[in-house]
Amino acid sequence: YESLSVAELAKKLHREPSELIKKLFMLGVMATINQELDKDAIELICADYGVEVEEEIRIDITDLETHFEQEVSEEELRERPPVVTIMGHVDHGKTSLLDSIRNTKVTDGEAGGITQHIGAYQVEVDGKKITFLDTPGHAAFTTMRARGAKVTDLAIIVVAADDGVMPQTVEAINHAKAAEVPIIVAINKMDKLSANPDRVMQELTEHGLVPEDWGGDTIFVPISALKGEGIDQLLEMILLVSEVGELKASPARSAIGTVIEAQLDKGRGSVATLLVQDGTLRVGDPIVVGHAYGRVRAMVNDLGRRVKDAGPSTPVEITGLNDVPQAGDRFVVFEDEKTARSVGESRAMTAIQAQRSEKQRVTLDNLFEQM
Ligand code: GTP
Ligand code: MG
């Protein structure tokens, strides 16, 4: 953008528009409050106010997304773990399944390390990692999707074999379909006498999920989360499906990702669980998270251990932010803290003044780039 209105420029300079109009008049320019000023006029006024450009901000501060499109060469790409979300109807066993997976795959010694629940965790199967997102209930999933945050590579739909397809099962299927992620069906509670997996498969067929045995392409795995049965097979299927997706990321680039959850902690301040989606996040990194910013002060992994860095598909809990971001917010690492701060502050402003038009969101910083 090469122009700003008088009112917009006044706002940027923290001056009254009338003052600017007066100044412009003195400089020989007749202007009204809504008049668009060209670059020359803007420069004239800024020079008159002694406004200096301290730094160049190469990133459009209103659009963190642009930073997501960092150029990455093919050679930099490495395989990354799949990110899996577990969904399903109330009481069908989502939490039990997650617990069962964790118990099967996290060794006893490590299990003691799980001090707090961080909403996301990783397990290792045959030397390959899988990331599970815990909390995203349907609401959180919808919010994230509405914000364009694609965090999941694969959805597990849990259906209780004794209960069958219920309203939230259908909701979950629709979420997964809308997100265009592959679906694996886990038919749970197979240990129950009243379990009727055929009925579940029949019902799901009506929703477009047809088992391979019946000529479809949906993978169904019978499990018992309670007894830990079928869990290994389910994990194998997750790896199989994600290999087809050829999930890649570039550990070498600066980190980007999404907030899984965040809250204010009495002692530690703003605490955010982030899913690193690309690049490597490091302690000390200047970061913008939604409209919050800061430096990554400390990083804790899903086992409650302190870590110094976190690569693609890794969930970590960080502290060091000036404010509490929201689930679904994106994060971006910047080259230096000053830039992160200025971007963060601008984003906070933008959030406050959400009703401003596209054009008005042009910042002086962008404009000054060419000066
Ligand atoms: P919400 O979080 O409330 O939506 O429920 P959920 O889907 O997380 O279900 P949860 O894991 O809490 O399990 C609900 C109930 O089903 C609990 O009483 C579990 O013990 C029981 N349950 C879960 N899995 C199994 C299973 O494989 N077999 C049997 N018999 N019971 C199970
Ligand atoms: Mg639960």
Short mmCIF file of C-alpha atoms and ligand atoms in Angstrom, two decimals:
data_model
loop_
_atom_site.label_atom_id
_atom_site.label_comp_id
_atom_site.label_asym_id
_atom_site.label_seq_id
_atom_site.Cartn_x
_atom_site.Cartn_y
_atom_site.Cartn_z
CA TYR A 1 0.00 0.00 0.00
CA GLU A 2 1.23 3.39 -0.95
CA SER A 3 -1.37 5.51 0.80
CA LEU A 4 -3.09 6.19 4.09
CA SER A 5 -5.91 8.55 4.96
CA VAL A 6 -5.26 11.53 7.20
CA ALA A 7 -7.26 9.88 9.97
CA GLU A 8 -5.28 6.66 9.67
CA LEU A 9 -1.94 8.40 9.72
CA ALA A 10 -3.02 10.49 12.71
CA LYS A 11 -3.84 7.31 14.58
CA LYS A 12 -0.46 5.80 13.77
CA LEU A 13 1.30 8.89 15.01
CA HIS A 14 -0.94 9.22 18.05
CA ARG A 15 -2.00 12.74 16.97
CA GLU A 16 -5.32 14.40 16.38
CA PRO A 17 -6.37 14.44 12.70
CA SER A 18 -7.02 18.20 12.99
CA GLU A 19 -3.39 18.68 13.96
CA LEU A 20 -2.28 16.81 10.87
CA ILE A 21 -4.60 18.81 8.65
CA LYS A 22 -3.10 21.99 10.06
CA LYS A 23 0.41 20.71 9.50
CA LEU A 24 -0.41 19.67 5.95
CA PHE A 25 -1.83 23.13 5.35
CA MET A 26 1.44 24.65 6.52
CA LEU A 27 3.23 22.35 4.14
CA GLY A 28 1.02 23.58 1.34
CA VAL A 29 -1.32 20.61 1.15
CA MET A 30 -5.06 21.07 1.54
CA ALA A 31 -6.51 17.93 3.09
CA THR A 32 -9.68 16.60 4.68
CA ILE A 33 -9.84 13.93 7.34
CA ASN A 34 -10.68 11.10 4.92
CA GLN A 35 -8.29 12.20 2.24
CA GLU A 36 -5.80 9.64 1.04
CA LEU A 37 -2.22 10.78 1.41
CA ASP A 38 0.43 9.56 -0.96
CA LYS A 39 3.83 8.32 0.10
CA ASP A 40 5.47 11.71 -0.35
CA ALA A 41 2.97 13.45 1.89
CA ILE A 42 3.28 10.75 4.52
CA GLU A 43 7.04 11.04 4.46
CA LEU A 44 6.82 14.81 4.78
CA ILE A 45 4.65 14.61 7.86
CA CYS A 46 6.67 11.87 9.51
CA ALA A 47 9.86 13.79 8.90
CA ASP A 48 8.22 16.83 10.46
CA TYR A 49 7.32 14.85 13.56
CA GLY A 50 10.80 13.42 13.68
CA VAL A 51 9.47 9.89 13.42
CA GLU A 52 12.31 7.57 12.73
CA VAL A 53 12.25 4.09 11.40
CA GLU A 54 13.95 1.90 13.92
CA GLU A 55 13.70 -1.38 12.15
CA GLU A 56 12.45 -3.06 9.09
CA ILE A 57 9.59 -5.43 9.46
CA ARG A 58 9.53 -7.67 6.51
CA ILE A 59 6.47 -9.53 7.57
CA ASP A 60 3.02 -8.08 7.17
CA ILE A 61 2.11 -7.81 10.82
CA THR A 62 -1.58 -8.28 10.21
CA ASP A 63 -0.99 -11.54 8.50
CA LEU A 64 0.97 -14.10 10.46
CA GLU A 65 -0.07 -16.63 7.88
CA THR A 66 2.35 -15.26 5.33
CA HIS A 67 5.12 -16.40 7.60
CA PHE A 68 3.78 -19.91 7.30
CA GLU A 69 4.66 -19.93 3.65
CA GLN A 70 8.37 -19.80 4.24
CA GLU A 71 10.26 -21.19 1.27
CA VAL A 72 11.57 -24.64 2.04
CA SER A 73 13.69 -26.72 -0.27
CA GLU A 74 12.96 -30.39 -0.92
CA GLU A 75 16.24 -31.49 0.65
CA GLU A 76 15.30 -29.91 3.97
CA LEU A 77 12.19 -32.04 4.30
CA ARG A 78 12.10 -34.88 6.81
CA GLU A 79 9.42 -37.34 7.79
CA ARG A 80 7.36 -36.11 10.73
CA PRO A 81 5.07 -37.95 13.16
CA PRO A 82 1.34 -37.98 12.40
CA VAL A 83 -0.93 -35.87 14.59
CA VAL A 84 -3.98 -37.89 15.59
CA THR A 85 -7.24 -36.67 17.12
CA ILE A 86 -9.59 -39.03 18.93
CA MET A 87 -13.28 -38.24 18.62
CA GLY A 88 -16.57 -39.93 19.36
CA HIS A 89 -19.79 -39.93 21.35
CA VAL A 90 -19.88 -39.28 25.10
CA ASP A 91 -18.78 -42.27 27.17
CA HIS A 92 -17.74 -44.33 24.18
CA GLY A 93 -14.22 -44.51 25.61
CA LYS A 94 -12.05 -41.73 24.14
CA THR A 95 -10.26 -40.99 27.39
CA SER A 96 -9.92 -44.68 28.20
CA LEU A 97 -8.38 -45.26 24.78
CA LEU A 98 -5.88 -42.46 25.27
CA ASP A 99 -5.02 -43.79 28.72
CA SER A 100 -4.63 -47.27 27.37
CA ILE A 101 -2.31 -46.10 24.59
CA ARG A 102 -0.25 -44.12 27.03
CA ASN A 103 -0.04 -47.01 29.47
CA THR A 104 0.94 -49.44 26.77
CA LYS A 105 3.54 -47.23 25.21
CA VAL A 106 4.95 -45.11 27.97
CA THR A 107 7.28 -47.12 30.16
CA ASP A 108 6.77 -47.22 33.90
CA GLY A 109 9.74 -45.03 34.60
CA GLU A 110 8.43 -42.41 32.26
CA ALA A 111 4.87 -42.69 33.49
CA GLY A 112 6.02 -41.34 36.85
CA GLY A 113 7.15 -38.27 34.99
CA ILE A 114 3.67 -37.38 33.86
CA THR A 115 3.05 -34.72 36.41
CA GLN A 116 0.36 -32.79 34.70
CA HIS A 117 -1.92 -33.28 31.84
CA ILE A 118 -0.82 -31.24 28.87
CA GLY A 119 -3.55 -31.98 26.40
CA ALA A 120 -1.30 -33.63 23.86
CA TYR A 121 1.29 -36.36 23.98
CA GLN A 122 3.55 -38.56 21.94
CA VAL A 123 4.13 -42.30 21.93
CA GLU A 124 6.65 -44.38 20.05
CA VAL A 125 5.68 -47.47 18.08
CA ASP A 126 8.38 -49.49 16.29
CA GLY A 127 10.72 -46.52 16.50
CA LYS A 128 8.14 -44.19 14.99
CA LYS A 129 6.43 -41.44 16.92
CA ILE A 130 2.71 -40.68 16.94
CA THR A 131 1.30 -37.47 18.42
CA PHE A 132 -2.12 -37.60 20.03
CA LEU A 133 -4.26 -34.60 20.73
CA ASP A 134 -6.21 -35.15 23.86
CA THR A 135 -8.52 -32.34 24.83
CA PRO A 136 -9.82 -31.04 21.53
CA GLY A 137 -13.44 -31.86 22.20
CA HIS A 138 -15.71 -31.17 19.30
CA ALA A 139 -16.09 -27.53 20.17
CA ALA A 140 -12.35 -26.91 20.22
CA PHE A 141 -11.98 -28.86 17.01
CA THR A 142 -14.62 -26.71 15.33
CA THR A 143 -13.04 -23.50 16.57
CA MET A 144 -9.66 -24.56 15.30
CA ARG A 145 -11.08 -25.48 11.96
CA ALA A 146 -13.04 -22.24 11.74
CA ARG A 147 -9.75 -20.42 12.30
CA GLY A 148 -8.22 -22.40 9.49
CA ALA A 149 -5.88 -24.25 11.79
CA LYS A 150 -5.31 -27.65 10.35
CA VAL A 151 -3.69 -29.55 13.15
CA THR A 152 -4.82 -33.11 12.63
CA ASP A 153 -3.53 -35.56 10.06
CA LEU A 154 -5.83 -38.38 11.05
CA ALA A 155 -9.04 -38.87 13.02
CA ILE A 156 -9.92 -41.88 15.14
CA ILE A 157 -13.67 -42.23 15.58
CA VAL A 158 -14.44 -44.25 18.69
CA VAL A 159 -17.76 -46.10 18.68
CA ALA A 160 -18.88 -48.28 21.58
CA ALA A 161 -19.80 -51.72 20.28
CA ASP A 162 -22.72 -52.01 22.69
CA ASP A 163 -24.15 -48.59 21.93
CA GLY A 164 -23.59 -48.05 18.23
CA VAL A 165 -23.63 -44.85 16.21
CA MET A 166 -24.92 -41.91 18.25
CA PRO A 167 -25.46 -38.21 17.40
CA GLN A 168 -21.94 -37.16 18.39
CA THR A 169 -20.50 -40.02 16.37
CA VAL A 170 -22.10 -38.52 13.30
CA GLU A 171 -20.88 -35.07 14.32
CA ALA A 172 -17.35 -36.40 14.66
CA ILE A 173 -17.52 -38.04 11.23
CA ASN A 174 -18.67 -34.77 9.71
CA HIS A 175 -15.83 -32.86 11.40
CA ALA A 176 -13.26 -35.31 10.08
CA LYS A 177 -14.75 -35.21 6.59
CA ALA A 178 -14.80 -31.42 6.57
CA ALA A 179 -11.18 -31.36 7.68
CA GLU A 180 -10.42 -33.80 4.86
CA VAL A 181 -8.44 -36.14 7.06
CA PRO A 182 -8.44 -39.94 6.84
CA ILE A 183 -10.65 -41.74 9.35
CA ILE A 184 -9.95 -44.92 11.29
CA VAL A 185 -12.85 -46.42 13.23
CA ALA A 186 -12.11 -47.96 16.60
CA ILE A 187 -14.97 -50.19 17.71
CA ASN A 188 -14.54 -50.08 21.47
CA LYS A 189 -15.87 -52.07 24.43
CA MET A 190 -15.47 -55.35 22.54
CA ASP A 191 -15.11 -57.07 25.93
CA LYS A 192 -18.77 -56.45 26.69
CA LEU A 193 -21.22 -59.30 26.20
CA SER A 194 -23.62 -56.95 24.48
CA ALA A 195 -20.96 -55.89 21.95
CA ASN A 196 -22.30 -55.94 18.40
CA PRO A 197 -19.57 -54.80 15.99
CA ASP A 198 -21.56 -55.84 12.91
CA ARG A 199 -24.30 -53.42 13.85
CA VAL A 200 -21.74 -50.61 14.27
CA MET A 201 -20.28 -51.32 10.84
CA GLN A 202 -23.75 -51.47 9.31
CA GLU A 203 -24.69 -48.14 10.86
CA LEU A 204 -21.46 -46.47 9.79
CA THR A 205 -21.96 -47.61 6.23
CA GLU A 206 -24.92 -45.26 6.16
CA HIS A 207 -22.47 -42.44 6.84
CA GLY A 208 -20.09 -43.35 4.08
CA LEU A 209 -17.66 -45.37 6.19
CA VAL A 210 -17.56 -48.79 4.56
CA PRO A 211 -15.22 -51.51 5.88
CA GLU A 212 -12.65 -52.98 3.52
CA ASP A 213 -14.25 -56.42 3.86
CA TRP A 214 -17.45 -54.96 2.47
CA GLY A 215 -15.77 -53.34 -0.50
CA GLY A 216 -15.06 -49.98 1.10
CA ASP A 217 -11.84 -48.34 2.16
CA THR A 218 -12.35 -47.51 5.83
CA ILE A 219 -10.21 -49.29 8.38
CA PHE A 220 -12.12 -50.67 11.37
CA VAL A 221 -10.23 -51.92 14.42
CA PRO A 222 -12.07 -53.77 17.20
CA ILE A 223 -10.62 -52.80 20.58
CA SER A 224 -11.17 -52.87 24.28
CA ALA A 225 -9.68 -49.79 25.85
CA LEU A 226 -10.45 -51.25 29.25
CA LYS A 227 -8.55 -54.49 28.68
CA GLY A 228 -5.92 -53.00 26.40
CA GLU A 229 -6.93 -55.28 23.55
CA GLY A 230 -6.47 -54.30 19.91
CA ILE A 231 -4.44 -51.23 20.88
CA ASP A 232 -1.26 -52.39 19.16
CA GLN A 233 -3.20 -53.15 16.00
CA LEU A 234 -4.80 -49.71 16.10
CA LEU A 235 -1.38 -48.07 16.44
CA GLU A 236 -0.08 -50.10 13.49
CA MET A 237 -3.00 -48.91 11.39
CA ILE A 238 -2.32 -45.30 12.38
CA LEU A 239 1.26 -45.65 11.15
CA LEU A 240 0.12 -47.39 7.98
CA VAL A 241 -2.39 -44.68 7.10
CA SER A 242 0.00 -41.85 7.90
CA GLU A 243 2.74 -43.36 5.75
CA VAL A 244 0.42 -43.05 2.79
CA GLY A 245 0.09 -39.34 3.58
CA GLU A 246 3.89 -38.87 3.34
CA LEU A 247 3.92 -36.33 6.14
CA LYS A 248 6.96 -34.09 5.87
CA ALA A 249 8.33 -31.05 7.63
CA SER A 250 11.51 -29.05 7.75
CA PRO A 251 13.21 -29.19 11.17
CA ALA A 252 15.72 -26.58 9.95
CA ARG A 253 13.30 -23.69 9.56
CA SER A 254 12.03 -21.43 12.34
CA ALA A 255 9.06 -22.90 14.18
CA ILE A 256 5.40 -22.40 13.39
CA GLY A 257 2.35 -24.11 14.82
CA THR A 258 -0.88 -23.90 16.75
CA VAL A 259 -2.03 -23.42 20.34
CA ILE A 260 -3.70 -26.52 21.74
CA GLU A 261 -4.63 -24.94 25.05
CA ALA A 262 -3.50 -22.08 27.26
CA GLN A 263 -4.16 -20.71 30.69
CA LEU A 264 -2.92 -18.34 33.33
CA ASP A 265 -0.90 -20.06 36.03
CA LYS A 266 -0.50 -18.34 39.38
CA GLY A 267 3.19 -18.99 39.62
CA ARG A 268 4.30 -19.30 36.03
CA GLY A 269 2.12 -16.74 34.29
CA SER A 270 0.86 -17.48 30.81
CA VAL A 271 1.26 -21.19 30.05
CA ALA A 272 0.52 -22.44 26.55
CA THR A 273 0.56 -25.92 25.07
CA LEU A 274 1.79 -25.59 21.52
CA LEU A 275 1.91 -28.08 18.73
CA VAL A 276 5.00 -27.42 16.65
CA GLN A 277 3.84 -28.12 13.11
CA ASP A 278 6.95 -27.20 11.21
CA GLY A 279 10.47 -26.16 12.10
CA THR A 280 12.15 -26.46 15.49
CA LEU A 281 11.13 -24.45 18.53
CA ARG A 282 13.92 -23.59 20.97
CA VAL A 283 14.18 -22.13 24.43
CA GLY A 284 14.97 -18.44 24.02
CA ASP A 285 13.16 -18.10 20.69
CA PRO A 286 11.36 -14.78 20.20
CA ILE A 287 7.77 -15.77 19.49
CA VAL A 288 4.37 -14.36 18.61
CA VAL A 289 1.42 -16.52 19.69
CA GLY A 290 -1.91 -15.15 18.52
CA HIS A 291 -1.74 -11.63 19.89
CA ALA A 292 0.64 -12.54 22.69
CA TYR A 293 4.40 -12.41 22.40
CA GLY A 294 7.61 -12.99 24.31
CA ARG A 295 10.58 -15.26 24.48
CA VAL A 296 10.25 -18.98 25.14
CA ARG A 297 11.41 -19.03 28.76
CA ALA A 298 10.96 -22.71 29.55
CA MET A 299 9.72 -25.66 27.58
CA VAL A 300 8.26 -28.85 29.03
CA ASN A 301 7.40 -31.98 27.04
CA ASP A 302 4.44 -34.32 27.46
CA LEU A 303 6.28 -36.25 30.16
CA GLY A 304 6.70 -33.14 32.25
CA ARG A 305 10.43 -32.95 31.45
CA ARG A 306 12.27 -29.81 30.54
CA VAL A 307 13.48 -29.74 26.95
CA LYS A 308 15.60 -27.27 24.99
CA ASP A 309 14.07 -27.85 21.57
CA ALA A 310 11.00 -29.35 19.96
CA GLY A 311 10.78 -30.50 16.35
CA PRO A 312 7.83 -30.95 13.97
CA SER A 313 4.66 -32.58 15.37
CA THR A 314 5.91 -32.22 18.94
CA PRO A 315 3.60 -30.89 21.65
CA VAL A 316 5.27 -28.71 24.27
CA GLU A 317 4.19 -26.46 27.06
CA ILE A 318 5.87 -23.08 27.11
CA THR A 319 6.08 -20.10 29.42
CA GLY A 320 7.36 -16.60 28.74
CA LEU A 321 4.40 -14.99 26.98
CA ASN A 322 3.04 -11.59 27.99
CA ASP A 323 -0.58 -12.70 27.60
CA VAL A 324 -2.71 -15.83 27.35
CA PRO A 325 -3.42 -16.93 23.78
CA GLN A 326 -6.43 -18.99 22.71
CA ALA A 327 -6.74 -22.55 21.46
CA GLY A 328 -6.41 -22.51 17.71
CA ASP A 329 -4.17 -19.42 17.64
CA ARG A 330 -1.13 -19.75 15.42
CA PHE A 331 2.40 -19.11 16.58
CA VAL A 332 5.43 -17.94 14.67
CA VAL A 333 9.06 -17.59 15.73
CA PHE A 334 10.86 -14.41 14.76
CA GLU A 335 14.47 -13.55 14.22
CA ASP A 336 14.68 -11.16 17.16
CA GLU A 337 12.64 -10.19 20.17
CA LYS A 338 12.14 -6.63 19.02
CA THR A 339 10.33 -7.75 15.90
CA ALA A 340 8.31 -10.29 17.86
CA ARG A 341 7.30 -7.58 20.32
CA SER A 342 6.30 -5.13 17.66
CA VAL A 343 4.36 -7.77 15.74
CA GLY A 344 2.71 -8.98 18.94
CA GLU A 345 1.72 -5.48 19.98
CA SER A 346 0.36 -4.70 16.56
CA ARG A 347 -1.63 -7.90 16.54
CA ALA A 348 -3.07 -7.07 19.94
CA MET A 349 -4.07 -3.66 18.55
CA THR A 350 -5.53 -5.29 15.48
CA ALA A 351 -7.57 -7.61 17.65
CA ILE A 352 -8.94 -4.65 19.59
CA GLN A 353 -9.75 -2.71 16.47
CA ALA A 354 -11.15 -5.70 14.63
CA GLN A 355 -13.72 -3.64 12.83
CA ARG A 356 -11.16 -1.70 10.88
CA SER A 357 -11.13 -2.18 7.16
CA GLU A 358 -8.47 -4.07 5.26
CA LYS A 359 -6.86 -0.93 4.01
CA GLN A 360 -6.72 0.68 7.40
CA ARG A 361 -4.67 -2.19 8.70
CA VAL A 362 -1.68 -1.02 6.73
CA THR A 363 1.03 -0.15 9.17
CA LEU A 364 3.62 2.52 9.14
CA ASP A 365 6.21 -0.17 9.49
CA ASN A 366 5.31 -1.64 6.11
CA LEU A 367 5.28 1.77 4.58
CA PHE A 368 8.65 2.70 5.97
CA GLU A 369 10.21 -0.38 4.52
CA GLN A 370 10.99 1.49 1.35
CA MET A 371 12.28 4.62 3.04
P1 GTP B 1 -16.45 -38.40 27.57
O1 GTP B 1 -15.09 -37.80 27.76
O2 GTP B 1 -17.40 -38.12 28.69
O3 GTP B 1 -17.05 -38.07 26.23
O4 GTP B 1 -16.30 -39.99 27.59
P2 GTP B 1 -15.17 -40.85 26.92
O5 GTP B 1 -15.53 -41.12 25.51
O6 GTP B 1 -13.84 -40.28 27.19
O7 GTP B 1 -15.36 -42.23 27.69
P3 GTP B 1 -14.48 -42.78 28.89
O8 GTP B 1 -13.16 -43.22 28.43
O9 GTP B 1 -14.56 -41.84 30.02
O10 GTP B 1 -15.30 -44.10 29.20
C1 GTP B 1 -16.67 -44.07 29.59
C2 GTP B 1 -16.99 -45.34 30.39
O11 GTP B 1 -16.83 -46.46 29.56
C3 GTP B 1 -16.05 -45.55 31.56
O12 GTP B 1 -16.80 -46.06 32.64
C4 GTP B 1 -15.07 -46.59 31.07
O13 GTP B 1 -14.57 -47.38 32.09
C5 GTP B 1 -15.94 -47.40 30.13
N1 GTP B 1 -15.15 -48.01 29.09
C6 GTP B 1 -14.27 -47.40 28.24
N2 GTP B 1 -13.70 -48.29 27.41
C7 GTP B 1 -14.22 -49.50 27.74
C8 GTP B 1 -14.03 -50.83 27.24
O14 GTP B 1 -13.24 -51.09 26.33
N3 GTP B 1 -14.77 -51.81 27.82
C9 GTP B 1 -15.66 -51.57 28.81
N4 GTP B 1 -16.31 -52.60 29.32
N5 GTP B 1 -15.84 -50.33 29.32
C10 GTP B 1 -15.16 -49.33 28.80
MG MG B 2 -13.28 -38.37 28.00
#
